[in-house]
Amino acid sequence: MHPAAHVAPGAQIGAGCHIGPGCIVSAEAVLEPGVELMAHVVVDGRVRIGAGAKVFPFATIGLPPQDLKYKGEPTGVVIGPRTQIREHVTIHRGSTGGEGMTRIGADCLLMCVAHVGHDCRIGDGVIIVNKVMLAGHVEIGDFALIQGGAAVQQFVRIGRMAMVAGMSGVERNVLPYSRVKGFRAKHAGLNAIGMRRRLGLTKEQVVVVARAVHDLYRQGRPEETAVALLPAYAGNELVEEILGFARNRGRHGLVPFGRWSDEEDGGEGS
């Protein structure tokens, strides 16, 4: 621990941690073995940072949520192992309006100046690029990619391995394995390259999934259509995952279908 750092009595610091100059660590914080806080990092309140995670200068973790209903309740943040949090990232603690915890999974990368609002739940292997803004209660599935400057409305769900294009505004839920883009984000195809690379799918298998997504949107009421489509794609785990996601409407429906749907078998992979 650098002599210019301040670690409050009661903080639990694991073996091999490095706490650089100007860092402030609260009494309720838990740093698991090998965590590195480079310099001028603030860890406030009930925060647990997983083993081997690395936090770059001027990031803040666990400060109170930007929620006028919050009255100082004992909420917190949990960050998974080996996650990297770059410069000026802000991660706010949970609120009583959610489960009380903001959660970020293992092996994630949060790039500079990204914001993670209260009660967000982010899966493993997620990449959040510079200046992304996540409002409260956003859910992001494993290995999703949110590109630079995108803004995600509160309570929106983004499925596993989905891709959100830079500068997009996401007001509705994003299907697993899909790509969305636009000032008001619309469905723009599948993350086909990512599906082939990470899941080992053939192009023909990806086309089946693409056809299911077309069928899902064709009737105009995808939450209801998903139920009717299940028998036709029974046994296809990816399609069943997509249809199950579509059925769980939550507070928002799905992003609308875009005019660029002819790109269904293209796109960039993560």
XYZ file of N, CA and C in Angstrom:
810
model
N 0.841 -1.192 0.000
C 0.000 0.000 0.000
C 0.878 1.245 0.000
N 0.609 2.145 -0.922
C 1.386 3.379 -1.003
C 1.088 4.254 0.215
N 2.097 4.934 0.757
C 1.859 5.773 1.944
C 0.868 6.907 1.704
N 0.653 7.289 0.445
C -0.308 8.350 0.144
C -1.723 7.824 -0.075
N -1.928 6.519 0.110
C -3.274 5.941 0.025
C -3.910 5.944 1.408
N -5.236 5.911 1.437
C -5.949 5.833 2.709
C -6.878 4.628 2.674
N -6.594 3.647 3.518
C -7.437 2.464 3.663
C -8.015 2.496 5.074
N -9.317 2.580 5.174
C -9.961 2.709 6.480
C -9.827 1.433 7.288
N -9.693 1.533 8.571
C -9.677 0.342 9.424
C -10.938 -0.493 9.224
N -10.763 -1.785 9.119
C -11.882 -2.686 8.873
C -11.956 -3.186 7.449
N -11.334 -2.494 6.504
C -11.310 -2.971 5.122
C -10.567 -4.297 5.052
N -11.068 -5.214 4.231
C -10.444 -6.529 4.081
C -9.619 -6.535 2.790
N -8.312 -6.645 2.956
C -7.390 -6.566 1.818
C -6.715 -7.921 1.658
N -6.902 -8.563 0.504
C -6.344 -9.882 0.265
C -4.861 -9.842 -0.028
N -4.271 -11.025 -0.045
C -2.842 -11.137 -0.316
C -2.513 -10.649 -1.720
N -1.394 -9.965 -1.857
C -0.912 -9.543 -3.160
C -1.625 -8.362 -3.767
N -2.461 -7.668 -3.002
C -3.127 -6.479 -3.532
C -2.136 -5.323 -3.625
N -2.387 -4.439 -4.577
C -1.576 -3.229 -4.740
C -2.520 -2.040 -4.694
N -2.274 -1.117 -3.767
C -3.092 0.076 -3.624
C -2.191 1.281 -3.809
N -2.386 1.997 -4.912
C -1.483 3.063 -5.310
C -1.785 4.392 -4.643
N -1.011 5.408 -4.992
C -1.132 6.721 -4.349
C -2.486 7.366 -4.599
N -3.003 8.022 -3.564
C -4.246 8.753 -3.690
C -5.499 7.914 -3.635
N -5.369 6.604 -3.486
C -6.556 5.745 -3.425
C -7.235 5.876 -2.064
N -8.551 5.752 -2.058
C -9.337 5.774 -0.837
C -10.199 4.514 -0.812
N -10.065 3.710 0.248
C -10.795 2.454 0.378
C -11.578 2.491 1.684
N -12.877 2.243 1.604
C -13.738 2.373 2.782
C -13.604 1.168 3.707
N -14.114 1.329 4.914
C -14.029 0.276 5.925
C -14.823 -0.967 5.550
N -15.849 -0.826 4.723
C -16.699 -1.964 4.362
C -16.237 -2.673 3.093
N -15.160 -2.210 2.491
C -14.701 -2.788 1.225
C -13.984 -4.111 1.444
N -14.083 -4.977 0.442
C -13.357 -6.252 0.418
C -12.611 -6.331 -0.904
N -11.294 -6.380 -0.845
C -10.470 -6.583 -2.045
C -9.919 -7.991 -1.978
N -10.296 -8.824 -2.921
C -9.807 -10.200 -2.945
C -8.360 -10.232 -3.428
N -7.673 -11.364 -3.273
C -6.235 -11.409 -3.588
C -5.901 -10.910 -4.995
N -4.812 -10.142 -5.072
C -4.280 -9.709 -6.354
C -4.964 -8.523 -6.983
N -5.882 -7.871 -6.298
C -6.534 -6.684 -6.846
C -5.525 -5.541 -6.909
N -5.573 -4.778 -8.001
C -4.712 -3.610 -8.149
C -5.549 -2.355 -8.345
N -5.366 -1.399 -7.434
C -5.925 -0.059 -7.592
C -4.746 0.840 -7.939
N -4.676 1.311 -9.168
C -3.448 1.930 -9.651
C -3.151 3.241 -8.942
N -4.077 4.205 -8.987
C -3.851 5.499 -8.346
C -5.161 6.280 -8.352
N -5.425 7.012 -7.276
C -6.570 7.928 -7.190
C -7.888 7.226 -7.492
N -8.016 6.003 -7.001
C -9.257 5.235 -7.131
C -10.046 5.383 -5.830
N -11.347 5.584 -5.939
C -12.210 5.657 -4.762
C -13.090 4.416 -4.715
N -13.006 3.676 -3.620
C -13.847 2.505 -3.367
C -14.650 2.821 -2.113
N -15.948 3.063 -2.272
C -16.757 3.602 -1.181
C -17.884 2.644 -0.833
N -18.076 2.379 0.447
C -19.206 1.574 0.899
C -18.957 0.085 0.774
N -20.041 -0.666 0.663
C -19.998 -2.139 0.629
C -19.630 -2.601 -0.787
N -18.344 -2.675 -1.054
C -17.844 -3.053 -2.370
C -16.968 -4.289 -2.232
N -17.213 -5.295 -3.051
C -16.339 -6.464 -3.143
C -15.767 -6.516 -4.554
N -14.439 -6.520 -4.648
C -13.764 -6.581 -5.942
C -13.052 -7.923 -6.040
N -13.324 -8.677 -7.100
C -12.834 -10.039 -7.255
C -11.353 -10.128 -7.525
N -10.827 -11.307 -7.293
C -9.394 -11.559 -7.387
C -8.844 -11.185 -8.759
N -7.695 -10.501 -8.745
C -7.006 -10.171 -9.977
C -7.603 -9.040 -10.770
N -8.625 -8.398 -10.252
C -9.204 -7.251 -10.961
C -8.236 -6.073 -10.923
N -8.339 -5.206 -11.930
C -7.443 -4.054 -12.031
C -8.264 -2.802 -12.277
N -8.040 -1.782 -11.443
C -8.791 -0.533 -11.548
C -7.810 0.593 -11.826
N -8.066 1.330 -12.891
C -7.154 2.363 -13.363
C -7.478 3.714 -12.700
N -6.592 4.706 -12.865
C -6.748 5.961 -12.131
C -8.084 6.673 -12.343
N -8.540 7.291 -11.261
C -9.690 8.188 -11.228
C -11.031 7.485 -11.418
N -11.039 6.162 -11.334
C -12.317 5.447 -11.325
C -12.932 5.527 -9.929
N -14.265 5.515 -9.868
C -14.966 5.503 -8.585
C -15.938 4.333 -8.571
N -15.933 3.599 -7.457
C -16.764 2.400 -7.325
C -17.517 2.480 -5.997
N -18.841 2.377 -6.081
C -19.635 2.268 -4.877
C -20.183 3.560 -4.318
N -20.017 4.675 -5.012
C -20.618 5.916 -4.540
C -22.147 5.820 -4.630
N -22.878 6.648 -3.864
C -24.340 6.537 -3.842
C -24.971 6.677 -5.217
N -26.097 6.017 -5.436
C -26.775 6.091 -6.737
C -27.357 7.474 -6.996
N -27.504 7.785 -8.260
C -28.159 9.035 -8.662
C -29.674 8.805 -8.689
N -30.190 8.581 -7.506
C -31.596 8.227 -7.333
C -32.105 9.025 -6.141
N -33.049 9.930 -6.379
C -33.531 10.797 -5.311
C -34.247 10.023 -4.209
N -34.637 8.777 -4.480
C -35.303 7.966 -3.460
C -34.300 7.328 -2.498
N -33.035 7.357 -2.852
C -32.019 6.706 -2.016
C -31.773 7.537 -0.760
N -31.834 6.883 0.392
C -31.685 7.567 1.681
C -30.547 6.969 2.514
N -29.511 6.476 1.834
C -28.360 5.972 2.566
C -28.466 4.532 3.019
N -29.377 3.759 2.438
C -29.523 2.357 2.826
C -28.238 1.574 2.525
N -28.000 0.462 3.243
C -26.752 -0.294 3.093
C -26.741 -1.171 1.837
N -26.544 -0.567 0.699
C -26.480 -1.287 -0.570
C -25.017 -1.358 -1.023
N -24.736 -1.969 -2.181
C -23.333 -2.115 -2.542
C -23.074 -2.483 -3.991
N -21.830 -2.927 -4.237
C -21.343 -3.300 -5.572
C -20.544 -4.589 -5.444
N -20.716 -5.493 -6.401
C -19.896 -6.701 -6.496
C -19.282 -6.743 -7.891
N -17.970 -6.910 -7.956
C -17.243 -6.975 -9.232
C -16.500 -8.305 -9.302
N -16.618 -9.005 -10.418
C -16.031 -10.323 -10.560
C -14.530 -10.297 -10.783
N -13.902 -11.450 -10.693
C -12.448 -11.547 -10.851
C -11.973 -11.169 -12.248
N -10.784 -10.599 -12.271
C -10.026 -10.284 -13.493
C -10.682 -9.209 -14.357
N -11.693 -8.587 -13.873
C -12.319 -7.484 -14.615
C -11.400 -6.267 -14.582
N -11.342 -5.545 -15.711
C -10.549 -4.328 -15.806
C -11.478 -3.114 -15.904
N -11.199 -2.132 -15.059
C -11.999 -0.912 -15.015
C -11.061 0.243 -15.329
N -11.273 0.886 -16.459
C -10.331 1.877 -16.941
C -10.632 3.264 -16.350
N -9.857 4.255 -16.844
C -9.863 5.589 -16.246
C -11.239 6.239 -16.278
N -11.580 6.875 -15.144
C -12.780 7.709 -15.002
C -14.091 6.927 -15.116
N -14.034 5.616 -15.010
C -15.283 4.848 -14.962
C -15.993 5.125 -13.637
N -17.321 5.227 -13.663
C -18.116 5.382 -12.448
C -19.093 4.217 -12.331
N -19.083 3.566 -11.181
C -19.965 2.427 -10.907
C -20.685 2.732 -9.597
N -21.992 2.897 -9.656
C -22.742 3.289 -8.467
C -23.321 2.082 -7.740
N -23.413 2.210 -6.425
C -23.989 1.131 -5.616
C -25.468 0.948 -5.933
N -26.009 -0.187 -5.519
C -27.415 -0.489 -5.748
C -28.342 0.380 -4.929
N -29.644 0.151 -5.111
C -30.662 0.917 -4.395
C -31.699 -0.038 -3.848
N -32.566 0.473 -2.983
C -33.645 -0.360 -2.461
C -34.715 -0.616 -3.507
N -34.674 0.110 -4.615
C -35.600 -0.154 -5.706
C -35.236 -1.388 -6.510
N -34.023 -1.917 -6.305
C -33.599 -3.155 -6.942
C -33.279 -4.182 -5.869
N -32.313 -5.045 -6.151
C -31.919 -6.037 -5.154
C -30.899 -5.476 -4.169
N -30.516 -4.217 -4.365
C -29.571 -3.591 -3.459
C -28.124 -3.731 -3.861
N -27.851 -4.391 -4.986
C -26.483 -4.593 -5.435
C -26.350 -4.291 -6.921
N -25.304 -3.582 -7.277
C -24.871 -3.462 -8.668
C -23.857 -4.574 -8.892
N -24.028 -5.367 -9.943
C -23.183 -6.552 -10.143
C -22.519 -6.515 -11.519
N -21.215 -6.750 -11.519
C -20.434 -6.853 -12.745
C -19.692 -8.184 -12.700
N -19.727 -8.935 -13.775
C -19.188 -10.283 -13.781
C -17.680 -10.348 -13.905
N -17.194 -11.549 -14.193
C -15.768 -11.807 -14.339
C -15.290 -11.472 -15.750
N -14.022 -11.115 -15.854
C -13.343 -10.944 -17.151
C -14.000 -9.891 -18.033
N -14.583 -8.887 -17.427
C -15.169 -7.789 -18.192
C -14.116 -6.706 -18.436
N -14.387 -5.860 -19.412
C -13.566 -4.687 -19.686
C -14.486 -3.484 -19.793
N -14.317 -2.539 -18.871
C -15.055 -1.285 -18.901
C -14.064 -0.193 -19.271
N -14.222 0.371 -20.460
C -13.264 1.344 -20.962
C -13.549 2.742 -20.401
N -12.677 3.685 -20.762
C -12.647 5.004 -20.119
C -14.006 5.720 -20.139
N -14.336 6.336 -19.033
C -15.464 7.253 -18.866
C -16.818 6.559 -19.045
N -16.858 5.250 -18.948
C -18.142 4.553 -18.963
C -18.835 4.736 -17.618
N -20.160 4.690 -17.644
C -20.937 4.811 -16.408
C -21.859 3.606 -16.264
N -21.824 2.980 -15.077
C -22.709 1.865 -14.744
C -23.621 2.326 -13.614
N -24.896 2.499 -13.922
C -25.836 3.007 -12.938
C -26.216 1.977 -11.898
N -26.961 2.429 -10.903
C -27.340 1.577 -9.778
C -28.159 0.368 -10.217
N -27.895 -0.749 -9.565
C -28.648 -1.991 -9.742
C -28.460 -2.641 -11.104
N -27.464 -2.205 -11.884
C -27.172 -2.895 -13.139
C -26.654 -4.299 -12.846
N -26.920 -5.212 -13.758
C -26.403 -6.576 -13.666
C -25.717 -6.910 -14.987
N -24.412 -7.027 -14.939
C -23.593 -7.247 -16.134
C -22.951 -8.622 -16.025
N -23.073 -9.426 -17.077
C -22.563 -10.786 -17.064
C -21.063 -10.861 -17.223
N -20.569 -12.066 -17.508
C -19.140 -12.309 -17.670
C -18.688 -11.949 -19.088
N -17.440 -11.503 -19.194
C -16.838 -11.276 -20.498
C -17.437 -10.132 -21.288
N -18.152 -9.237 -20.645
C -18.793 -8.116 -21.340
C -17.755 -7.021 -21.588
N -17.831 -6.402 -22.758
C -16.983 -5.260 -23.090
C -17.862 -4.029 -23.233
N -17.553 -3.010 -22.442
C -18.266 -1.746 -22.481
C -17.259 -0.679 -22.887
N -17.465 -0.085 -24.039
C -16.472 0.788 -24.660
C -16.614 2.216 -24.098
N -15.686 3.065 -24.454
C -15.602 4.421 -23.920
C -16.935 5.173 -23.980
N -17.237 5.862 -22.895
C -18.363 6.796 -22.783
C -19.725 6.142 -22.935
N -19.801 4.848 -22.728
C -21.107 4.191 -22.683
C -21.826 4.609 -21.405
N -23.132 4.805 -21.493
C -23.946 5.214 -20.350
C -25.033 4.186 -20.099
N -24.964 3.532 -18.952
C -25.973 2.557 -18.557
C -26.801 3.147 -17.433
N -28.088 3.340 -17.674
C -28.973 3.824 -16.615
C -29.208 2.710 -15.598
N -29.952 3.016 -14.550
C -30.177 2.039 -13.502
C -30.935 0.811 -13.975
N -30.637 -0.328 -13.337
C -31.369 -1.580 -13.525
C -31.176 -2.204 -14.910
N -30.168 -1.796 -15.647
C -29.891 -2.418 -16.953
C -29.291 -3.804 -16.731
N -29.692 -4.775 -17.559
C -29.143 -6.130 -17.510
C -28.440 -6.426 -18.828
N -27.223 -6.955 -18.748
C -26.442 -7.280 -19.945
C -25.938 -8.705 -19.815
N -26.197 -9.531 -20.827
C -25.788 -10.928 -20.805
C -24.318 -11.126 -21.107
N -23.842 -12.343 -20.881
C -22.437 -12.687 -21.059
C -21.947 -12.360 -22.478
N -20.729 -11.849 -22.556
C -19.997 -11.626 -23.813
C -20.687 -10.633 -24.749
N -21.544 -9.813 -24.220
C -22.119 -8.739 -25.031
C -21.072 -7.647 -25.245
N -21.260 -6.864 -26.298
C -20.367 -5.755 -26.629
C -21.200 -4.491 -26.808
N -20.913 -3.476 -25.999
C -21.603 -2.193 -26.093
C -20.580 -1.175 -26.578
N -20.730 -0.697 -27.800
C -19.715 0.142 -28.414
C -19.832 1.600 -27.966
N -18.808 2.381 -28.286
C -18.592 3.698 -27.714
C -19.761 4.663 -27.838
N -20.030 5.360 -26.737
C -21.032 6.415 -26.735
C -22.470 5.948 -26.722
N -22.711 4.634 -26.650
C -24.090 4.150 -26.614
C -24.739 4.502 -25.275
N -26.050 4.723 -25.306
C -26.811 5.031 -24.096
C -27.938 4.019 -23.963
N -28.066 3.429 -22.777
C -29.057 2.380 -22.542
C -30.020 2.849 -21.456
N -31.302 2.846 -21.785
C -32.341 3.312 -20.874
C -32.500 2.354 -19.696
N -33.016 2.868 -18.575
C -33.181 2.040 -17.382
C -34.139 0.879 -17.637
N -33.839 -0.235 -16.977
C -34.606 -1.484 -17.021
C -34.526 -2.205 -18.372
N -33.699 -1.751 -19.286
C -33.519 -2.456 -20.558
C -32.671 -3.709 -20.325
N -33.002 -4.774 -21.054
C -32.230 -6.017 -21.011
C -31.526 -6.214 -22.358
N -30.259 -6.563 -22.299
C -29.471 -6.851 -23.498
C -28.979 -8.288 -23.393
N -29.330 -9.104 -24.368
C -29.078 -10.537 -24.282
C -27.630 -10.930 -24.494
N -27.374 -12.180 -24.253
C -26.038 -12.752 -24.364
C -25.470 -12.570 -25.775
N -24.211 -12.162 -25.854
C -23.471 -12.002 -27.095
C -24.114 -11.007 -28.063
N -24.966 -10.146 -27.555
C -25.527 -9.096 -28.406
C -24.488 -7.999 -28.627
N -24.687 -7.229 -29.683
C -23.815 -6.107 -30.003
C -24.658 -4.845 -30.181
N -24.239 -3.789 -29.485
C -24.887 -2.490 -29.633
C -23.900 -1.551 -30.314
N -24.271 -1.007 -31.453
C -23.372 -0.142 -32.211
C -23.129 1.171 -31.474
N -21.973 1.767 -31.745
C -21.621 3.028 -31.130
C -22.641 4.126 -31.393
N -22.856 4.977 -30.398
C -23.751 6.137 -30.465
C -25.218 5.750 -30.569
N -25.553 4.494 -30.332
C -26.950 4.080 -30.389
C -27.670 4.445 -29.095
N -28.968 4.696 -29.203
C -29.821 4.896 -28.044
C -30.739 3.695 -27.898
N -30.575 2.936 -26.819
C -31.302 1.676 -26.651
C -32.432 1.886 -25.651
N -33.658 1.866 -26.150
C -34.838 2.101 -25.323
C -35.626 0.828 -25.058
N -35.312 -0.239 -25.786
C -36.055 -1.494 -25.635
C -35.060 -2.653 -25.549
N -35.582 -3.824 -25.278
C -34.736 -4.989 -25.039
C -34.095 -5.490 -26.334
N -32.885 -6.027 -26.186
C -32.081 -6.487 -27.321
C -31.936 -7.998 -27.239
N -32.354 -8.703 -28.282
C -32.314 -10.165 -28.284
C -30.890 -10.696 -28.148
N -30.714 -11.855 -27.524
C -29.399 -12.504 -27.532
C -28.898 -12.708 -28.960
N -27.596 -12.568 -29.153
C -26.891 -12.827 -30.417
C -27.231 -11.827 -31.519
N -27.965 -10.785 -31.199
C -28.366 -9.852 -32.250
C -27.483 -8.617 -32.265
N -27.614 -7.836 -33.327
C -26.952 -6.541 -33.444
C -28.017 -5.472 -33.559
N -27.793 -4.360 -32.867
C -28.714 -3.234 -32.991
C -27.903 -1.972 -33.253
N -28.538 -1.016 -33.923
C -27.865 0.246 -34.196
C -28.910 1.320 -34.452
N -28.471 2.567 -34.338
C -29.339 3.681 -34.656
C -29.591 4.600 -33.478
N -29.910 5.857 -33.804
C -30.214 6.843 -32.768
C -31.320 6.329 -31.861
N -32.346 5.708 -32.432
C -33.301 4.883 -31.708
C -33.063 3.468 -32.204
N -32.377 2.681 -31.400
C -31.790 1.431 -31.887
C -32.832 0.477 -32.465
N -32.460 -0.126 -33.598
C -33.289 -1.137 -34.252
C -32.468 -2.390 -34.499
N -33.184 -3.496 -34.630
C -32.525 -4.767 -34.931
C -31.848 -4.681 -36.296
N -30.566 -5.052 -36.358
C -29.792 -4.909 -37.593
C -29.149 -6.210 -38.031
N -29.589 -7.340 -37.497
C -29.008 -8.610 -37.888
C -28.492 -9.382 -36.694
N -27.708 -10.403 -36.985
C -27.115 -11.235 -35.941
C -25.624 -10.966 -35.825
N -25.096 -11.236 -34.654
C -23.649 -11.216 -34.436
C -23.082 -12.526 -34.985
N -23.162 -12.665 -36.304
C -22.871 -13.942 -36.951
C -21.417 -14.362 -36.787
N -20.492 -13.433 -36.948
C -19.076 -13.780 -36.809
C -18.787 -14.217 -35.378
N -19.340 -13.493 -34.419
C -19.166 -13.891 -33.029
C -19.737 -15.264 -32.751
N -20.877 -15.577 -33.328
C -21.492 -16.888 -33.125
C -20.632 -18.005 -33.706
N -20.031 -17.731 -34.864
C -19.179 -18.758 -35.471
C -17.875 -18.926 -34.693
N -17.300 -17.807 -34.246
C -16.019 -17.881 -33.539
C -16.158 -18.445 -32.139
N -17.091 -17.904 -31.362
C -17.186 -18.294 -29.954
C -17.936 -19.602 -29.769
N -18.983 -19.817 -30.586
C -19.819 -20.996 -30.417
C -19.493 -22.108 -31.394
N -18.667 -21.803 -32.404
C -18.296 -22.824 -33.373
C -19.411 -23.202 -34.333
N -20.351 -22.308 -34.579
C -21.467 -22.614 -35.462
C -21.055 -22.522 -36.927
N -21.721 -23.289 -37.751
C -21.549 -23.155 -39.193
C -22.437 -22.022 -39.696
N -22.170 -21.585 -40.925
C -23.010 -20.537 -41.508
C -24.451 -21.015 -41.628
N -24.628 -22.297 -41.927
C -25.980 -22.838 -42.067
C -26.730 -22.792 -40.730
N -26.032 -23.071 -39.642
C -26.679 -23.004 -38.327
C -27.068 -21.575 -37.968
N -26.217 -20.624 -38.345
C -26.540 -19.221 -38.092
C -27.768 -18.807 -38.900
N -27.874 -19.296 -40.133
C -29.019 -18.955 -40.976
C -30.324 -19.436 -40.349
N -30.311 -20.589 -39.706
C -31.515 -21.089 -39.024
C -31.937 -20.126 -37.924
N -30.961 -19.655 -37.157
C -31.271 -18.695 -36.094
C -31.812 -17.402 -36.699
N -31.203 -16.948 -37.796
C -31.667 -15.729 -38.461
C -33.104 -15.875 -38.943
N -33.421 -17.056 -39.471
C -34.784 -17.291 -39.946
C -35.773 -17.229 -38.789
N -35.381 -17.762 -37.649
C -36.260 -17.725 -36.482
C -36.514 -16.290 -36.034
N -35.474 -15.452 -36.095
C -35.637 -14.059 -35.692
C -36.565 -13.340 -36.675
N -36.420 -13.616 -37.965
C -37.347 -13.035 -38.954
C -38.781 -13.452 -38.646
N -38.968 -14.752 -38.369
C -40.308 -15.234 -38.054
C -40.850 -14.560 -36.798
N -39.977 -14.328 -35.842
C -40.390 -13.709 -34.584
C -40.953 -12.311 -34.810
N -40.307 -11.556 -35.672
C -40.727 -10.169 -35.914
C -41.850 -10.048 -36.939
N -42.037 -11.065 -37.744
C -42.924 -10.928 -38.912
C -44.363 -10.587 -38.522
N -44.844 -11.126 -37.412
C -46.233 -10.914 -37.011
C -46.454 -9.573 -36.316
N -45.368 -8.882 -35.977
C -45.514 -7.577 -35.364
C -45.711 -7.588 -33.860
N -45.959 -8.752 -33.257
C -46.113 -8.870 -31.810
C -45.186 -9.982 -31.322
N -43.882 -9.715 -31.283
C -42.916 -10.789 -31.049
C -43.075 -11.488 -29.706
N -43.563 -10.801 -28.652
C -43.708 -11.450 -27.367
C -44.743 -12.581 -27.436
N -45.792 -12.365 -28.250
C -46.810 -13.402 -28.427
C -46.380 -14.429 -29.465
N -45.738 -13.964 -30.526
C -45.293 -14.866 -31.582
C -44.292 -15.890 -31.055
N -43.486 -15.503 -30.068
C -42.465 -16.404 -29.520
C -43.077 -17.700 -29.015
N -44.240 -17.619 -28.396
C -44.896 -18.813 -27.867
C -45.285 -19.747 -29.002
N -45.848 -19.190 -30.073
C -46.291 -20.002 -31.205
C -45.124 -20.624 -31.955
N -43.960 -19.969 -31.927
C -42.815 -20.471 -32.690
C -42.062 -21.601 -31.994
N -42.227 -21.740 -30.704
C -41.424 -22.717 -29.963
C -41.478 -24.132 -30.559
N -42.657 -24.660 -30.905
C -42.675 -26.030 -31.449
C -41.874 -26.184 -32.733
N -41.866 -25.153 -33.570
C -41.175 -25.247 -34.857
C -39.659 -25.330 -34.695
N -39.132 -24.804 -33.594
C -37.683 -24.781 -33.387
C -37.275 -25.560 -32.143
N -38.118 -26.476 -31.729
C -37.816 -27.281 -30.539
C -36.499 -28.029 -30.724
N -35.649 -27.989 -29.720
C -34.363 -28.668 -29.785
C -33.213 -27.789 -30.221
N -33.503 -26.624 -30.797
C -32.448 -25.675 -31.151
C -32.242 -24.756 -29.945
N -31.170 -24.984 -29.199
C -30.984 -24.285 -27.927
C -30.865 -22.778 -28.105
N -30.193 -22.325 -29.169
C -30.040 -20.895 -29.372
C -31.386 -20.227 -29.658
N -32.183 -20.846 -30.518
C -33.489 -20.279 -30.836
C -34.387 -20.309 -29.604
N -34.338 -21.400 -28.849
C -35.147 -21.468 -27.636
C -34.747 -20.374 -26.649
N -33.441 -20.088 -26.562
C -32.983 -18.997 -25.693
C -33.527 -17.657 -26.165
N -33.488 -17.412 -27.473
C -33.995 -16.154 -28.027
C -35.493 -16.021 -27.787
N -36.239 -17.085 -28.034
C -37.684 -17.023 -27.859
C -38.057 -16.857 -26.387
N -37.325 -17.518 -25.507
C -37.575 -17.343 -24.084
C -37.312 -15.916 -23.634
N -36.265 -15.310 -24.164
C -35.960 -13.902 -23.874
C -37.094 -13.005 -24.354
N -37.589 -13.271 -25.580
C -38.655 -12.444 -26.148
C -39.941 -12.539 -25.338
N -40.218 -13.701 -24.775
C -41.443 -13.881 -23.989
C -41.403 -13.087 -22.697
N -40.207 -12.904 -22.150
C -40.051 -12.184 -20.884
C -39.970 -10.693 -21.177
N -41.096 -10.082 -21.417
C -41.152 -8.712 -21.915
C -40.596 -7.699 -20.928
N -40.827 -7.885 -19.632
C -40.394 -6.917 -18.640
C -41.089 -5.580 -18.849
N -40.362 -4.490 -18.593
C -40.951 -3.153 -18.740
C -40.904 -2.647 -20.177
N -40.140 -3.315 -21.026
C -39.976 -2.848 -22.405
C -40.193 -4.020 -23.355
N -40.683 -3.712 -24.542
C -40.707 -4.709 -25.590
C -39.352 -4.813 -26.255
N -39.324 -5.460 -27.397
C -38.073 -5.614 -28.142
C -37.814 -4.391 -29.016
N -36.539 -4.163 -29.324
C -36.219 -3.130 -30.301
C -36.923 -3.468 -31.617
N -37.367 -2.475 -32.375
C -38.047 -2.763 -33.639
C -37.089 -3.323 -34.685
N -37.676 -3.922 -35.701
C -36.901 -4.504 -36.790
C -36.461 -3.398 -37.730
N -35.179 -3.360 -38.089
C -34.655 -2.308 -38.937
C -34.777 -2.617 -40.412
N -34.611 -1.599 -41.231
C -34.686 -1.756 -42.686
C -33.466 -2.455 -43.259
N -32.400 -2.574 -42.444
C -31.161 -3.158 -42.941
C -31.087 -4.642 -42.627
N -32.222 -5.328 -42.577
C -32.266 -6.731 -42.186
C -31.601 -7.674 -43.172
N -31.250 -7.188 -44.379
C -30.538 -8.028 -45.319
C -29.123 -8.331 -44.862
N -28.681 -7.694 -43.782
C -27.350 -7.963 -43.233
C -27.377 -9.110 -42.231
N -28.442 -9.863 -42.189
C -28.641 -10.861 -41.150
C -27.491 -11.847 -41.018
N -26.843 -12.178 -42.125
C -25.752 -13.146 -42.042
C -24.387 -12.473 -42.015
N -24.363 -11.169 -41.778
C -23.080 -10.455 -41.717
C -22.813 -9.946 -40.328
N -22.087 -8.827 -40.249
C -21.823 -8.215 -38.964
C -20.464 -8.535 -38.431
N -20.062 -7.791 -37.414
C -18.763 -7.980 -36.814
C -18.909 -8.844 -35.586
N -17.938 -9.683 -35.330
C -17.971 -10.555 -34.163
C -17.137 -10.029 -33.038
N -17.460 -10.505 -31.838
C -16.692 -10.119 -30.659
C -15.722 -11.222 -30.287
